[in-house]
Amino acid sequence: GKTLPPHVRALDAEGIAHVKLIDATPIGINVRSTVATYAGVHDDLRRLFARSPDAKAHGYKAGDFSYNTGSLRCPGCDGTGEVSLDVQFLPDVNIVCPDCRAAGLVKLTGPAGQTASLPELMDMDVNTAINFCRNMKTVCQKLKVLQQLGLGYLTLGEETPSLSGGEAQRVKLANELARRSTGKTVYILDEPTTGLHIADVHRLIEVLQKLVDAGNTVIVIEHNLDLIKCADHIIDLGPEGG
């Protein structure tokens, strides 16, 4: 919708609907942004909790489970589960909220009969949550994408601003994979293998191949030879190529 640069007469890219840069920049600065909220899992869980017998008995709706405006959030910590203590001459210290102790009244029942409140689910890592949510199709699918990218150790309530650059990049990639692909997207990744174990590099390659198999184009700036040898086309910029 913007005016083209003077040297461009026309722009024709019928095969490209979107161009998305998936880099290692931090995901926001808001502590309310978590792995679960960014991956879209939290909204699915809120709806599931709202349909539970406990929630119906109390008249709770999905909005009541919101971190931002929900009626169930603790007034002491505003739903974050933590409070910050001002320690003189030292950095502030975060402790578990003494008012709610991150507890919840409404609980879901897992496949083995175990129960968990929403805060308790947020304390689970992705691997554990997959087992608890294996009968919850939409939630499980999104969590499995995170697991495939080697992020099974992250807790659902992990604050996204605290993620490393590589973790943030893979969480963004998982978010894209969870969406329905049009097959007309160009993804640009800047050195996504930085800091990854070789096993995680192979997982990443499998995930990128899925994007390509869906008809998308993936452009990767990379030095890792395992990833480079899987590319369909290689552009070598060579010594002093930058």
mmCIF file of C-alpha atoms in Angstrom:
data_model
loop_
_atom_site.group_PDB
_atom_site.id
_atom_site.type_symbol
_atom_site.label_atom_id
_atom_site.label_comp_id
_atom_site.label_asym_id
_atom_site.label_seq_id
_atom_site.Cartn_x
_atom_site.Cartn_y
_atom_site.Cartn_z
ATOM 1 C CA GLY A 1 0.000 0.000 0.000
ATOM 2 C CA LYS A 2 3.004 2.313 0.083
ATOM 3 C CA THR A 3 4.467 4.300 -2.798
ATOM 4 C CA LEU A 4 7.141 2.348 -4.658
ATOM 5 C CA PRO A 5 10.713 3.682 -4.707
ATOM 6 C CA PRO A 6 11.504 5.824 -7.798
ATOM 7 C CA HIS A 7 13.668 3.094 -9.392
ATOM 8 C CA VAL A 8 10.886 0.454 -9.179
ATOM 9 C CA ARG A 9 8.376 0.542 -12.045
ATOM 10 C CA ALA A 10 6.227 -2.394 -10.891
ATOM 11 C CA LEU A 11 6.201 -5.131 -8.274
ATOM 12 C CA ASP A 12 4.854 -8.542 -9.216
ATOM 13 C CA ALA A 13 5.012 -11.419 -6.733
ATOM 14 C CA GLU A 14 1.901 -13.530 -7.189
ATOM 15 C CA GLY A 15 3.478 -16.493 -5.406
ATOM 16 C CA ILE A 16 4.252 -14.500 -2.256
ATOM 17 C CA ALA A 17 1.501 -13.431 0.120
ATOM 18 C CA HIS A 18 3.645 -12.730 3.217
ATOM 19 C CA VAL A 19 7.284 -12.178 4.130
ATOM 20 C CA LYS A 20 8.196 -12.923 7.749
ATOM 21 C CA LEU A 21 11.504 -12.338 9.492
ATOM 22 C CA ILE A 22 12.079 -14.828 12.312
ATOM 23 C CA ASP A 23 15.067 -13.470 14.193
ATOM 24 C CA ALA A 24 16.546 -13.708 17.678
ATOM 25 C CA THR A 25 15.236 -10.393 19.023
ATOM 26 C CA PRO A 26 13.467 -10.678 22.410
ATOM 27 C CA ILE A 27 9.703 -11.303 22.388
ATOM 28 C CA GLY A 28 8.317 -8.165 23.998
ATOM 29 C CA ILE A 29 9.054 -6.674 27.412
ATOM 30 C CA ASN A 30 5.792 -7.529 29.168
ATOM 31 C CA VAL A 31 6.158 -10.149 31.924
ATOM 32 C CA ARG A 32 2.563 -11.222 31.198
ATOM 33 C CA SER A 33 3.777 -12.540 27.845
ATOM 34 C CA THR A 34 4.612 -16.200 28.420
ATOM 35 C CA VAL A 35 5.425 -19.215 26.283
ATOM 36 C CA ALA A 36 1.775 -20.308 26.662
ATOM 37 C CA THR A 37 0.260 -16.952 25.676
ATOM 38 C CA TYR A 38 2.611 -16.428 22.716
ATOM 39 C CA ALA A 39 2.024 -19.954 21.401
ATOM 40 C CA GLY A 40 -1.746 -19.498 21.690
ATOM 41 C CA VAL A 41 -2.025 -22.318 24.237
ATOM 42 C CA HIS A 42 -3.258 -20.123 27.073
ATOM 43 C CA ASP A 43 -6.407 -19.051 25.206
ATOM 44 C CA ASP A 44 -7.251 -22.697 24.449
ATOM 45 C CA LEU A 45 -6.723 -23.633 28.100
ATOM 46 C CA ARG A 46 -8.909 -20.766 29.320
ATOM 47 C CA ARG A 47 -11.764 -22.021 27.168
ATOM 48 C CA LEU A 48 -11.271 -25.585 28.434
ATOM 49 C CA PHE A 49 -11.267 -24.440 32.059
ATOM 50 C CA ALA A 50 -14.425 -22.409 31.448
ATOM 51 C CA ARG A 51 -16.169 -25.608 30.266
ATOM 52 C CA SER A 52 -15.159 -27.597 33.357
ATOM 53 C CA PRO A 53 -17.800 -28.575 35.966
ATOM 54 C CA ASP A 54 -16.095 -26.444 38.648
ATOM 55 C CA ALA A 55 -16.203 -23.341 36.453
ATOM 56 C CA LYS A 56 -19.844 -23.883 35.502
ATOM 57 C CA ALA A 57 -20.770 -24.371 39.150
ATOM 58 C CA HIS A 58 -19.226 -20.991 39.997
ATOM 59 C CA GLY A 59 -20.498 -19.274 36.832
ATOM 60 C CA TYR A 60 -16.998 -18.553 35.488
ATOM 61 C CA LYS A 61 -16.387 -17.682 31.826
ATOM 62 C CA ALA A 62 -13.190 -17.906 29.767
ATOM 63 C CA GLY A 63 -12.496 -14.205 30.376
ATOM 64 C CA ASP A 64 -12.390 -14.791 34.124
ATOM 65 C CA PHE A 65 -9.172 -16.797 33.658
ATOM 66 C CA SER A 66 -7.352 -13.927 31.915
ATOM 67 C CA TYR A 67 -4.065 -12.632 33.374
ATOM 68 C CA ASN A 68 -5.007 -9.082 32.435
ATOM 69 C CA THR A 69 -8.647 -8.576 33.364
ATOM 70 C CA GLY A 70 -9.960 -11.872 34.750
ATOM 71 C CA SER A 71 -12.019 -11.805 37.942
ATOM 72 C CA LEU A 72 -10.070 -14.829 39.252
ATOM 73 C CA ARG A 73 -6.687 -13.172 39.214
ATOM 74 C CA CYS A 74 -5.175 -12.453 42.638
ATOM 75 C CA PRO A 75 -5.306 -8.756 43.632
ATOM 76 C CA GLY A 76 -2.018 -9.127 45.484
ATOM 77 C CA CYS A 77 0.061 -10.002 42.439
ATOM 78 C CA ASP A 78 -2.377 -9.081 39.620
ATOM 79 C CA GLY A 79 -2.346 -12.661 38.409
ATOM 80 C CA THR A 80 1.404 -13.007 37.868
ATOM 81 C CA GLY A 81 1.866 -15.375 40.838
ATOM 82 C CA GLU A 82 4.853 -13.331 42.034
ATOM 83 C CA VAL A 83 5.483 -10.153 43.971
ATOM 84 C CA SER A 84 8.642 -8.053 43.901
ATOM 85 C CA LEU A 85 10.389 -7.201 47.178
ATOM 86 C CA ASP A 86 12.379 -3.981 47.350
ATOM 87 C CA VAL A 87 15.695 -4.874 49.008
ATOM 88 C CA GLN A 88 17.751 -1.835 49.904
ATOM 89 C CA PHE A 89 21.123 -1.583 48.160
ATOM 90 C CA LEU A 90 20.416 -4.863 46.302
ATOM 91 C CA PRO A 91 18.412 -5.815 43.202
ATOM 92 C CA ASP A 92 14.698 -6.490 43.738
ATOM 93 C CA VAL A 93 13.792 -10.078 44.604
ATOM 94 C CA ASN A 94 10.738 -11.880 43.182
ATOM 95 C CA ILE A 95 8.952 -14.340 45.474
ATOM 96 C CA VAL A 96 5.815 -16.471 45.135
ATOM 97 C CA CYS A 97 2.782 -14.359 45.994
ATOM 98 C CA PRO A 98 1.897 -14.986 49.680
ATOM 99 C CA ASP A 99 -1.791 -14.216 49.045
ATOM 100 C CA CYS A 100 -2.566 -16.790 46.364
ATOM 101 C CA ARG A 101 0.633 -18.902 46.342
ATOM 102 C CA ALA A 102 -0.095 -19.333 42.634
ATOM 103 C CA ALA A 103 -3.064 -21.570 43.484
ATOM 104 C CA GLY A 104 -6.341 -21.953 41.587
ATOM 105 C CA LEU A 105 -9.849 -22.959 42.580
ATOM 106 C CA VAL A 106 -10.879 -24.518 39.257
ATOM 107 C CA LYS A 107 -9.075 -27.680 38.159
ATOM 108 C CA LEU A 108 -8.963 -29.822 35.023
ATOM 109 C CA THR A 109 -8.642 -33.593 35.162
ATOM 110 C CA GLY A 110 -5.889 -35.276 33.180
ATOM 111 C CA PRO A 111 -6.040 -38.649 31.373
ATOM 112 C CA ALA A 112 -4.685 -40.521 34.409
ATOM 113 C CA GLY A 113 -7.139 -38.881 36.812
ATOM 114 C CA GLN A 114 -4.674 -36.255 38.039
ATOM 115 C CA THR A 115 -5.935 -32.692 38.463
ATOM 116 C CA ALA A 116 -4.302 -29.308 37.878
ATOM 117 C CA SER A 117 -5.350 -25.686 38.136
ATOM 118 C CA LEU A 118 -4.341 -23.176 35.460
ATOM 119 C CA PRO A 119 -1.408 -21.812 37.552
ATOM 120 C CA GLU A 120 -0.249 -25.382 38.184
ATOM 121 C CA LEU A 121 -0.345 -26.066 34.435
ATOM 122 C CA MET A 122 1.724 -22.935 33.823
ATOM 123 C CA ASP A 123 4.379 -24.362 36.158
ATOM 124 C CA MET A 124 4.655 -27.539 34.040
ATOM 125 C CA ASP A 125 7.313 -27.840 31.362
ATOM 126 C CA VAL A 126 6.180 -28.548 27.803
ATOM 127 C CA ASN A 127 7.040 -32.266 28.021
ATOM 128 C CA THR A 128 4.979 -32.729 31.197
ATOM 129 C CA ALA A 129 2.094 -30.606 29.902
ATOM 130 C CA ILE A 130 1.869 -32.709 26.711
ATOM 131 C CA ASN A 131 1.253 -35.795 28.833
ATOM 132 C CA PHE A 132 -1.413 -34.017 30.907
ATOM 133 C CA CYS A 133 -3.091 -32.460 27.840
ATOM 134 C CA ARG A 134 -2.847 -35.420 25.481
ATOM 135 C CA ASN A 135 -6.664 -35.625 25.243
ATOM 136 C CA MET A 136 -6.889 -31.888 24.452
ATOM 137 C CA LYS A 137 -6.225 -31.947 20.705
ATOM 138 C CA THR A 138 -5.570 -28.264 19.910
ATOM 139 C CA VAL A 139 -3.421 -27.704 23.003
ATOM 140 C CA CYS A 140 -1.411 -30.880 22.447
ATOM 141 C CA GLN A 141 -0.706 -30.054 18.786
ATOM 142 C CA LYS A 142 0.757 -26.645 19.649
ATOM 143 C CA LEU A 143 2.833 -28.050 22.503
ATOM 144 C CA LYS A 144 4.229 -30.807 20.285
ATOM 145 C CA VAL A 145 5.567 -28.202 17.850
ATOM 146 C CA LEU A 146 7.534 -26.629 20.715
ATOM 147 C CA GLN A 147 8.769 -30.085 21.684
ATOM 148 C CA GLN A 148 9.852 -30.845 18.095
ATOM 149 C CA LEU A 149 11.977 -27.695 18.168
ATOM 150 C CA GLY A 150 13.799 -28.905 21.298
ATOM 151 C CA LEU A 151 11.950 -26.587 23.702
ATOM 152 C CA GLY A 152 10.337 -29.294 25.825
ATOM 153 C CA TYR A 153 12.196 -28.071 28.906
ATOM 154 C CA LEU A 154 10.522 -24.627 28.917
ATOM 155 C CA THR A 155 7.644 -24.113 31.343
ATOM 156 C CA LEU A 156 4.358 -22.841 29.917
ATOM 157 C CA GLY A 157 4.537 -19.842 32.238
ATOM 158 C CA GLU A 158 8.101 -18.923 31.224
ATOM 159 C CA GLU A 159 8.214 -15.166 30.584
ATOM 160 C CA THR A 160 9.109 -14.584 26.926
ATOM 161 C CA PRO A 161 11.380 -11.554 27.638
ATOM 162 C CA SER A 162 13.636 -13.915 29.650
ATOM 163 C CA LEU A 163 14.205 -16.327 26.740
ATOM 164 C CA SER A 164 17.597 -16.481 25.058
ATOM 165 C CA GLY A 165 17.884 -15.298 21.460
ATOM 166 C CA GLY A 166 17.843 -18.851 20.103
ATOM 167 C CA GLU A 167 14.865 -19.827 22.257
ATOM 168 C CA ALA A 168 12.931 -16.725 21.203
ATOM 169 C CA GLN A 169 13.605 -17.510 17.551
ATOM 170 C CA ARG A 170 12.357 -21.078 17.887
ATOM 171 C CA VAL A 171 9.257 -20.018 19.841
ATOM 172 C CA LYS A 172 8.444 -17.608 16.991
ATOM 173 C CA LEU A 173 8.985 -20.428 14.504
ATOM 174 C CA ALA A 174 6.682 -22.707 16.524
ATOM 175 C CA ASN A 175 4.020 -20.003 16.458
ATOM 176 C CA GLU A 176 4.224 -19.897 12.664
ATOM 177 C CA LEU A 177 4.101 -23.683 12.350
ATOM 178 C CA ALA A 178 0.969 -23.837 14.487
ATOM 179 C CA ARG A 179 -0.864 -21.599 12.005
ATOM 180 C CA ARG A 180 -2.582 -22.860 8.887
ATOM 181 C CA SER A 181 -0.140 -22.298 6.032
ATOM 182 C CA THR A 182 -1.166 -20.679 2.755
ATOM 183 C CA GLY A 183 1.985 -21.986 1.068
ATOM 184 C CA LYS A 184 2.794 -18.466 -0.120
ATOM 185 C CA THR A 185 4.994 -17.218 2.706
ATOM 186 C CA VAL A 186 8.711 -16.385 2.589
ATOM 187 C CA TYR A 187 10.428 -17.013 5.932
ATOM 188 C CA ILE A 188 13.801 -15.376 6.611
ATOM 189 C CA LEU A 189 15.898 -16.768 9.476
ATOM 190 C CA ASP A 190 19.198 -15.316 10.678
ATOM 191 C CA GLU A 191 21.538 -18.057 11.989
ATOM 192 C CA PRO A 192 18.871 -20.140 13.768
ATOM 193 C CA THR A 193 21.380 -22.863 14.761
ATOM 194 C CA THR A 194 23.459 -20.561 16.993
ATOM 195 C CA GLY A 195 24.006 -22.241 20.367
ATOM 196 C CA LEU A 196 22.033 -25.376 19.439
ATOM 197 C CA HIS A 197 23.122 -28.923 20.215
ATOM 198 C CA ILE A 198 23.618 -31.036 17.103
ATOM 199 C CA ALA A 199 20.460 -33.041 17.899
ATOM 200 C CA ASP A 200 18.435 -29.813 18.078
ATOM 201 C CA VAL A 201 19.941 -28.693 14.748
ATOM 202 C CA HIS A 202 18.574 -31.847 13.128
ATOM 203 C CA ARG A 203 15.159 -31.187 14.702
ATOM 204 C CA LEU A 204 15.258 -27.648 13.306
ATOM 205 C CA ILE A 205 16.096 -28.955 9.831
ATOM 206 C CA GLU A 206 13.072 -31.281 9.945
ATOM 207 C CA VAL A 207 10.807 -28.390 10.953
ATOM 208 C CA LEU A 208 12.128 -26.087 8.209
ATOM 209 C CA GLN A 209 11.607 -28.884 5.681
ATOM 210 C CA LYS A 210 7.949 -29.073 6.741
ATOM 211 C CA LEU A 211 7.563 -25.385 5.879
ATOM 212 C CA VAL A 212 9.102 -26.008 2.460
ATOM 213 C CA ASP A 213 6.976 -29.112 1.864
ATOM 214 C CA ALA A 214 3.898 -26.946 2.513
ATOM 215 C CA GLY A 215 4.912 -24.762 -0.455
ATOM 216 C CA ASN A 216 6.623 -21.955 1.451
ATOM 217 C CA THR A 217 10.088 -20.528 0.807
ATOM 218 C CA VAL A 218 12.693 -20.500 3.591
ATOM 219 C CA ILE A 219 15.768 -18.263 3.298
ATOM 220 C CA VAL A 220 18.401 -18.938 5.959
ATOM 221 C CA ILE A 221 21.590 -17.016 6.711
ATOM 222 C CA GLU A 222 23.724 -19.800 8.138
ATOM 223 C CA HIS A 223 27.211 -21.250 8.672
ATOM 224 C CA ASN A 224 26.197 -24.675 9.996
ATOM 225 C CA LEU A 225 27.188 -27.246 7.381
ATOM 226 C CA ASP A 226 24.497 -29.754 8.395
ATOM 227 C CA LEU A 227 21.800 -27.201 7.601
ATOM 228 C CA ILE A 228 23.565 -25.863 4.510
ATOM 229 C CA LYS A 229 23.802 -29.303 2.883
ATOM 230 C CA CYS A 230 19.999 -29.675 3.173
ATOM 231 C CA ALA A 231 19.344 -26.479 1.206
ATOM 232 C CA ASP A 232 17.955 -26.582 -2.343
ATOM 233 C CA HIS A 233 20.033 -23.574 -3.353
ATOM 234 C CA ILE A 234 23.199 -22.091 -1.805
ATOM 235 C CA ILE A 235 24.510 -18.565 -2.280
ATOM 236 C CA ASP A 236 28.099 -18.338 -1.009
ATOM 237 C CA LEU A 237 29.135 -14.746 -0.350
ATOM 238 C CA GLY A 238 32.740 -15.823 0.187
ATOM 239 C CA PRO A 239 35.647 -13.942 1.828
ATOM 240 C CA GLU A 240 34.779 -10.261 2.420
ATOM 241 C CA GLY A 241 31.430 -11.038 0.809
ATOM 242 C CA GLY A 242 29.548 -8.837 3.292
#
